[in-house]
Amino acid sequence: MRIVRPVTVWFYGMLALVLGGLAALVGLRAGVGAWPGGVVALGVLAVGARKPLRRWRLARRAFPEAWRRWLEAHVPFYRALDVAGRRRFERDVQFFLAEQRFEGVGVEVTDELRLAVAAGAALLLHGRPDWEWPARRTILFYADRFDADYFEDEAGEFDGMAHAQGPIILSAKAVEEGWAVPNDGSNVVLHELAHVFDFGDLDADGMPTLLDPASAEAWRRLIRQEMVKVRQGRSLLRRYAATNAAEFFAVAVENFFERPELLAHRHPELFAALRAFFNLDPRYPGALDFASGGSGNAFDTKPP
C-alpha cells in the first residue's frame, strides 16, 4: 500500500479543478469575484489529503518491538525479508490496523489477534504495492467456531466467513492455530482475506476481481483441471477446495503462501498462476519483481 497513490492525486486534482472552476464562475456571475473557486478547490484538496497525511504520520511511528517479535515468530515470509522489505511490510500492517475496525463477540480483541489479521493482509499485498485493501470494514472475532446463524457453537461448521458488504468473521481460536503452524497449508486469515479479492458483483466465484479479463478463460480452465485432482485425491489441496471455485481459490492461496515449495513441485501451473497474480514467489521473499502492469503471461492482473 502506498502513502500517496498517483490515481488519488489525479482524481482529487481534477475534482478540485472542475468544482473550483464552477464555483469561480458562479462567484464571477454573482459579482463577488472568483475567490469561492479557490475555497472550494482547497476544500477538495484538503479532503483528498487526509488519508495520505494520516498514513504519512503512521509511517513515521516506531513499529512496536512486541509486534516485530510476533511477526518473526509466526510469519516466515517476513522473517526472510531484507530491512527495506520488513519496513514496508510493517508499514502495511500499521495502515491496515488503523483503517479497519476490530470487534469481538464474547472474546477480548487483543493486539495479537489484530496483528494476526493485519499480517495476512500485508502478506497478500506485498508483491503488489500499488494495490489497496478494499474499503474499511469490520473484522469480527468469535471465541470459537460458529454456525450458519452466527451463533458460537463448538460443533459449528465455520472457522471464518467473509461477506461482500459485511464483516469478516473469524474464530479467534482458528486464527491463533493458523499462525501457530505456518507451513501446514491451513490459515483461516489467509483463506477469508483471499475471498475478499474474489468478491465481484457481490458474489465470490473464484475469479479474483483484479485478474485481467483476458486471463479469465485460462484461469477457469486451470481451476477445473485442479478441482478434478482434488476430487480424485491427487492434489496437495484439502478436499474442501473442491466445494466450488471460490473455495478452491481461497485454499490455493493458503497453500501458496504456507507451502510454496510443495505447491510449486506438485502443481507447477497453479503455482505459476498465483505467482503472477500476487507478483511474488514466497520461496524467495527477498527477490521481488514488482510489475507495473501486465507481464504478458496467461494470468496477468489489470491495473489497480
Short mmCIF file of C-alpha atoms in Angstrom, two decimals:
data_model
loop_
_atom_site.label_atom_id
_atom_site.label_comp_id
_atom_site.label_asym_id
_atom_site.label_seq_id
_atom_site.Cartn_x
_atom_site.Cartn_y
_atom_site.Cartn_z
CA MET A 1 0.00 0.00 0.00
CA ARG A 2 1.24 3.46 -0.88
CA ILE A 3 1.19 6.55 1.31
CA VAL A 4 0.08 8.51 -1.75
CA ARG A 5 -1.32 6.86 -4.86
CA PRO A 6 -0.90 8.66 -8.21
CA VAL A 7 -4.50 7.89 -9.10
CA THR A 8 -5.64 9.64 -5.91
CA VAL A 9 -3.60 12.74 -6.72
CA TRP A 10 -5.04 12.79 -10.23
CA PHE A 11 -8.63 12.27 -9.06
CA TYR A 12 -8.67 14.96 -6.39
CA GLY A 13 -6.63 17.32 -8.56
CA MET A 14 -9.17 17.04 -11.38
CA LEU A 15 -12.09 17.28 -8.95
CA ALA A 16 -10.62 20.44 -7.38
CA LEU A 17 -10.08 21.93 -10.83
CA VAL A 18 -13.62 21.21 -12.03
CA LEU A 19 -15.51 22.13 -8.86
CA GLY A 20 -13.24 25.09 -8.17
CA GLY A 21 -13.75 26.32 -11.72
CA LEU A 22 -17.51 26.04 -11.41
CA ALA A 23 -17.52 27.84 -8.07
CA ALA A 24 -15.32 30.60 -9.50
CA LEU A 25 -17.70 31.00 -12.43
CA VAL A 26 -20.69 31.26 -10.09
CA GLY A 27 -18.83 33.83 -7.98
CA LEU A 28 -17.99 35.94 -11.01
CA ARG A 29 -21.57 35.88 -12.24
CA ALA A 30 -22.79 36.83 -8.77
CA GLY A 31 -20.39 39.76 -8.74
CA VAL A 32 -18.37 38.60 -5.73
CA GLY A 33 -15.26 37.60 -7.64
CA ALA A 34 -13.58 34.27 -8.25
CA TRP A 35 -12.50 33.63 -4.66
CA PRO A 36 -15.23 30.96 -3.98
CA GLY A 37 -13.46 28.81 -6.57
CA GLY A 38 -10.25 28.89 -4.55
CA VAL A 39 -12.10 27.98 -1.36
CA VAL A 40 -13.84 25.03 -3.00
CA ALA A 41 -10.63 23.80 -4.64
CA LEU A 42 -8.72 23.99 -1.36
CA GLY A 43 -11.54 22.16 0.42
CA VAL A 44 -11.47 19.32 -2.12
CA LEU A 45 -7.68 19.05 -1.88
CA ALA A 46 -7.90 19.01 1.92
CA VAL A 47 -10.34 16.09 1.80
CA GLY A 48 -8.06 14.22 -0.59
CA ALA A 49 -5.01 14.84 1.60
CA ARG A 50 -6.50 13.40 4.80
CA LYS A 51 -5.70 9.74 4.13
CA PRO A 52 -2.15 10.34 2.78
CA LEU A 53 -1.36 12.58 5.75
CA ARG A 54 -2.69 10.00 8.18
CA ARG A 55 -0.58 7.30 6.53
CA TRP A 56 2.48 9.54 6.48
CA ARG A 57 2.17 10.03 10.25
CA LEU A 58 1.68 6.29 10.78
CA ALA A 59 4.74 5.50 8.68
CA ARG A 60 6.84 7.75 10.90
CA ARG A 61 5.85 5.91 14.08
CA ALA A 62 8.17 3.31 15.54
CA PHE A 63 6.91 -0.21 14.98
CA PRO A 64 6.32 -1.85 18.39
CA GLU A 65 9.04 -4.35 19.22
CA ALA A 66 6.47 -6.82 20.55
CA TRP A 67 4.73 -6.80 17.18
CA ARG A 68 8.04 -7.35 15.41
CA ARG A 69 8.76 -10.36 17.60
CA TRP A 70 5.33 -11.79 16.81
CA LEU A 71 5.92 -11.43 13.05
CA GLU A 72 9.34 -13.04 13.31
CA ALA A 73 7.89 -15.98 15.23
CA HIS A 74 4.81 -16.59 13.07
CA VAL A 75 5.40 -15.26 9.54
CA PRO A 76 8.36 -16.94 7.80
CA PHE A 77 7.94 -14.67 4.77
CA TYR A 78 8.50 -11.58 6.93
CA ARG A 79 11.46 -13.22 8.64
CA ALA A 80 13.22 -13.73 5.29
CA LEU A 81 12.77 -10.14 4.05
CA ASP A 82 15.61 -7.61 3.96
CA VAL A 83 15.47 -4.43 6.04
CA ALA A 84 13.60 -2.43 3.41
CA GLY A 85 11.14 -5.25 2.81
CA ARG A 86 10.45 -5.63 6.51
CA ARG A 87 9.85 -1.92 6.89
CA ARG A 88 7.33 -1.89 4.07
CA PHE A 89 5.61 -4.98 5.47
CA GLU A 90 5.41 -3.30 8.88
CA ARG A 91 4.06 -0.12 7.32
CA ASP A 92 1.28 -2.08 5.59
CA VAL A 93 0.44 -3.70 8.93
CA GLN A 94 0.17 -0.25 10.52
CA PHE A 95 -2.05 1.04 7.72
CA PHE A 96 -4.37 -1.97 7.94
CA LEU A 97 -4.69 -1.75 11.72
CA ALA A 98 -5.52 1.95 11.56
CA GLU A 99 -8.03 1.67 8.72
CA GLN A 100 -10.08 -1.39 9.68
CA ARG A 101 -12.42 -1.94 12.63
CA PHE A 102 -11.93 -4.84 15.04
CA GLU A 103 -14.68 -6.11 17.34
CA GLY A 104 -15.21 -9.18 19.48
CA VAL A 105 -18.25 -11.26 20.43
CA GLY A 106 -17.52 -12.81 23.78
CA VAL A 107 -13.78 -12.56 23.23
CA GLU A 108 -11.20 -9.89 24.03
CA VAL A 109 -9.71 -8.37 20.90
CA THR A 110 -6.01 -8.47 21.76
CA ASP A 111 -3.11 -6.89 19.90
CA GLU A 112 -2.09 -10.39 18.82
CA LEU A 113 -5.47 -11.08 17.19
CA ARG A 114 -5.49 -7.75 15.38
CA LEU A 115 -1.89 -8.24 14.29
CA ALA A 116 -2.64 -11.76 13.03
CA VAL A 117 -5.20 -10.38 10.58
CA ALA A 118 -3.09 -7.38 9.56
CA ALA A 119 -0.13 -9.68 8.86
CA GLY A 120 -2.29 -11.70 6.47
CA ALA A 121 -3.34 -8.55 4.62
CA ALA A 122 0.25 -7.30 4.38
CA LEU A 123 1.35 -10.70 3.07
CA LEU A 124 -1.27 -10.79 0.32
CA LEU A 125 -0.43 -7.25 -0.81
CA HIS A 126 3.35 -7.37 -0.50
CA GLY A 127 4.12 -8.16 -4.12
CA ARG A 128 1.70 -5.52 -5.39
CA PRO A 129 2.47 -2.27 -3.55
CA ASP A 130 0.08 -0.34 -5.80
CA TRP A 131 -2.88 -2.44 -4.69
CA GLU A 132 -5.13 -1.18 -1.92
CA TRP A 133 -7.08 -3.16 0.59
CA PRO A 134 -10.84 -2.83 -0.08
CA ALA A 135 -12.93 -0.26 1.75
CA ARG A 136 -12.95 -0.07 5.53
CA ARG A 137 -14.85 -2.95 7.08
CA THR A 138 -15.26 -4.74 10.40
CA ILE A 139 -13.20 -7.76 11.45
CA LEU A 140 -15.43 -9.61 13.91
CA PHE A 141 -13.96 -12.23 16.24
CA TYR A 142 -15.80 -15.12 17.87
CA ALA A 143 -14.05 -17.15 20.53
CA ASP A 144 -14.51 -20.44 18.64
CA ARG A 145 -16.42 -22.00 15.76
CA PHE A 146 -19.88 -20.72 14.81
CA ASP A 147 -22.87 -21.94 12.83
CA ALA A 148 -24.76 -20.59 9.83
CA ASP A 149 -26.91 -18.43 12.12
CA TYR A 150 -23.78 -16.79 13.59
CA PHE A 151 -24.15 -18.47 16.98
CA GLU A 152 -20.98 -19.71 18.59
CA ASP A 153 -21.04 -23.49 18.65
CA GLU A 154 -18.19 -25.95 19.13
CA ALA A 155 -19.96 -28.20 16.65
CA GLY A 156 -20.44 -25.31 14.24
CA GLU A 157 -19.12 -25.67 10.71
CA PHE A 158 -17.36 -22.32 10.34
CA ASP A 159 -13.97 -21.06 11.48
CA GLY A 160 -14.36 -17.99 9.31
CA MET A 161 -16.70 -16.24 6.91
CA ALA A 162 -16.32 -13.27 4.59
CA HIS A 163 -19.13 -11.12 3.23
CA ALA A 164 -19.01 -8.89 0.19
CA GLN A 165 -20.65 -5.97 2.00
CA GLY A 166 -20.42 -7.02 5.63
CA PRO A 167 -17.89 -8.08 8.24
CA ILE A 168 -15.17 -10.66 8.01
CA ILE A 169 -15.94 -13.12 10.82
CA LEU A 170 -13.14 -15.18 12.33
CA SER A 171 -12.81 -17.70 15.12
CA ALA A 172 -10.12 -16.38 17.47
CA LYS A 173 -9.07 -19.97 18.20
CA ALA A 174 -8.69 -20.73 14.48
CA VAL A 175 -6.74 -17.52 13.91
CA GLU A 176 -4.23 -18.47 16.59
CA GLU A 177 -3.97 -22.04 15.31
CA GLY A 178 -3.49 -20.87 11.73
CA TRP A 179 -0.34 -18.90 12.56
CA ALA A 180 0.95 -21.37 15.16
CA VAL A 181 1.96 -23.83 12.41
CA PRO A 182 2.85 -21.60 9.44
CA ASN A 183 3.65 -24.38 6.98
CA ASP A 184 0.64 -26.70 7.10
CA GLY A 185 -1.38 -25.04 4.34
CA SER A 186 -4.20 -24.09 6.70
CA ASN A 187 -4.66 -20.47 7.73
CA VAL A 188 -8.15 -19.06 8.23
CA VAL A 189 -6.91 -15.46 7.94
CA LEU A 190 -5.37 -16.02 4.51
CA HIS A 191 -8.42 -18.03 3.46
CA GLU A 192 -11.00 -15.40 4.34
CA LEU A 193 -8.93 -12.47 3.10
CA ALA A 194 -8.47 -14.31 -0.21
CA HIS A 195 -12.27 -14.34 -0.53
CA VAL A 196 -12.23 -10.53 -0.33
CA PHE A 197 -10.17 -10.46 -3.55
CA ASP A 198 -12.83 -12.67 -5.09
CA PHE A 199 -15.92 -10.57 -4.48
CA GLY A 200 -17.16 -9.15 -7.76
CA ASP A 201 -20.78 -8.21 -8.37
CA LEU A 202 -21.44 -9.11 -4.71
CA ASP A 203 -20.57 -12.75 -5.29
CA ALA A 204 -17.48 -14.92 -4.91
CA ASP A 205 -16.91 -17.10 -7.95
CA GLY A 206 -13.22 -17.98 -7.86
CA MET A 207 -12.36 -15.17 -10.30
CA PRO A 208 -10.27 -12.55 -8.44
CA THR A 209 -11.55 -9.07 -9.23
CA LEU A 210 -8.03 -7.87 -10.12
CA LEU A 211 -7.49 -10.61 -12.69
CA ASP A 212 -7.20 -9.27 -16.22
CA PRO A 213 -10.32 -10.30 -18.21
CA ALA A 214 -8.02 -11.64 -20.93
CA SER A 215 -6.73 -14.18 -18.40
CA ALA A 216 -10.18 -15.27 -17.22
CA GLU A 217 -10.66 -18.28 -19.50
CA ALA A 218 -7.18 -19.66 -18.78
CA TRP A 219 -7.87 -19.31 -15.04
CA ARG A 220 -11.25 -21.06 -15.31
CA ARG A 221 -9.67 -23.91 -17.26
CA LEU A 222 -6.91 -24.27 -14.69
CA ILE A 223 -9.41 -24.33 -11.81
CA ARG A 224 -11.46 -27.05 -13.49
CA GLN A 225 -8.37 -29.19 -14.01
CA GLU A 226 -7.14 -28.72 -10.46
CA MET A 227 -10.54 -29.36 -8.87
CA VAL A 228 -10.69 -32.70 -10.63
CA LYS A 229 -7.37 -33.61 -8.98
CA VAL A 230 -8.77 -32.60 -5.59
CA ARG A 231 -11.85 -34.81 -6.04
CA GLN A 232 -9.66 -37.72 -7.14
CA GLY A 233 -7.35 -37.33 -4.14
CA ARG A 234 -4.38 -36.40 -6.34
CA SER A 235 -3.95 -32.86 -5.04
CA LEU A 236 -1.93 -31.20 -2.33
CA LEU A 237 -5.04 -29.14 -1.53
CA ARG A 238 -7.51 -30.46 1.03
CA ARG A 239 -10.86 -31.75 -0.19
CA TYR A 240 -12.68 -28.57 0.83
CA ALA A 241 -11.07 -26.95 -2.22
CA ALA A 242 -13.44 -28.95 -4.42
CA THR A 243 -16.53 -27.34 -2.86
CA ASN A 244 -16.66 -24.64 -5.53
CA ALA A 245 -14.35 -22.31 -7.44
CA ALA A 246 -14.37 -19.66 -4.69
CA GLU A 247 -13.25 -22.14 -2.03
CA PHE A 248 -10.67 -23.55 -4.41
CA PHE A 249 -9.09 -20.13 -4.83
CA ALA A 250 -9.03 -19.49 -1.07
CA VAL A 251 -7.47 -22.88 -0.25
CA ALA A 252 -4.94 -22.45 -3.07
CA VAL A 253 -3.90 -19.09 -1.62
CA GLU A 254 -3.36 -20.69 1.79
CA ASN A 255 -1.04 -23.27 0.28
CA PHE A 256 0.72 -20.77 -1.99
CA PHE A 257 1.90 -18.75 0.99
CA GLU A 258 2.32 -21.55 3.53
CA ARG A 259 3.66 -24.42 1.40
CA PRO A 260 5.11 -22.79 -1.72
CA GLU A 261 7.80 -25.42 -2.33
CA LEU A 262 5.31 -28.28 -2.27
CA LEU A 263 2.75 -26.40 -4.36
CA ALA A 264 5.39 -25.50 -6.97
CA HIS A 265 6.54 -29.12 -7.14
CA ARG A 266 3.13 -30.81 -7.33
CA HIS A 267 1.08 -28.11 -9.10
CA PRO A 268 3.52 -26.02 -11.15
CA GLU A 269 0.88 -24.37 -13.36
CA LEU A 270 -1.27 -23.36 -10.39
CA PHE A 271 1.79 -22.05 -8.57
CA ALA A 272 2.85 -20.03 -11.62
CA ALA A 273 -0.62 -18.52 -11.94
CA LEU A 274 -0.69 -17.43 -8.29
CA ARG A 275 2.88 -16.14 -8.51
CA ALA A 276 1.86 -13.97 -11.47
CA PHE A 277 -1.28 -12.76 -9.68
CA PHE A 278 0.45 -11.81 -6.42
CA ASN A 279 3.68 -10.81 -8.20
CA LEU A 280 5.94 -12.62 -5.76
CA ASP A 281 7.43 -16.02 -5.06
CA PRO A 282 7.00 -16.96 -1.37
CA ARG A 283 10.01 -19.27 -1.68
CA TYR A 284 12.27 -16.26 -2.23
CA PRO A 285 10.81 -13.29 -0.30
CA GLY A 286 13.84 -11.10 -0.96
CA ALA A 287 13.64 -11.49 -4.75
CA LEU A 288 10.61 -9.38 -5.59
CA ASP A 289 9.93 -8.02 -9.06
CA PHE A 290 7.13 -5.51 -8.92
CA ALA A 291 5.19 -5.39 -12.15
CA SER A 292 3.85 -2.07 -13.31
CA GLY A 293 1.24 -3.77 -15.43
CA GLY A 294 0.65 -6.98 -17.34
CA SER A 295 3.55 -9.34 -17.56
CA GLY A 296 2.49 -10.93 -20.82
CA ASN A 297 1.79 -14.34 -19.31
CA ALA A 298 -1.53 -16.16 -19.16
CA PHE A 299 -2.51 -14.80 -15.76
CA ASP A 300 -1.98 -11.04 -15.82
CA THR A 301 -3.73 -8.64 -13.48
CA LYS A 302 -5.46 -5.48 -14.54
CA PRO A 303 -4.16 -2.09 -13.33
CA PRO A 304 -5.28 -1.14 -9.79
#
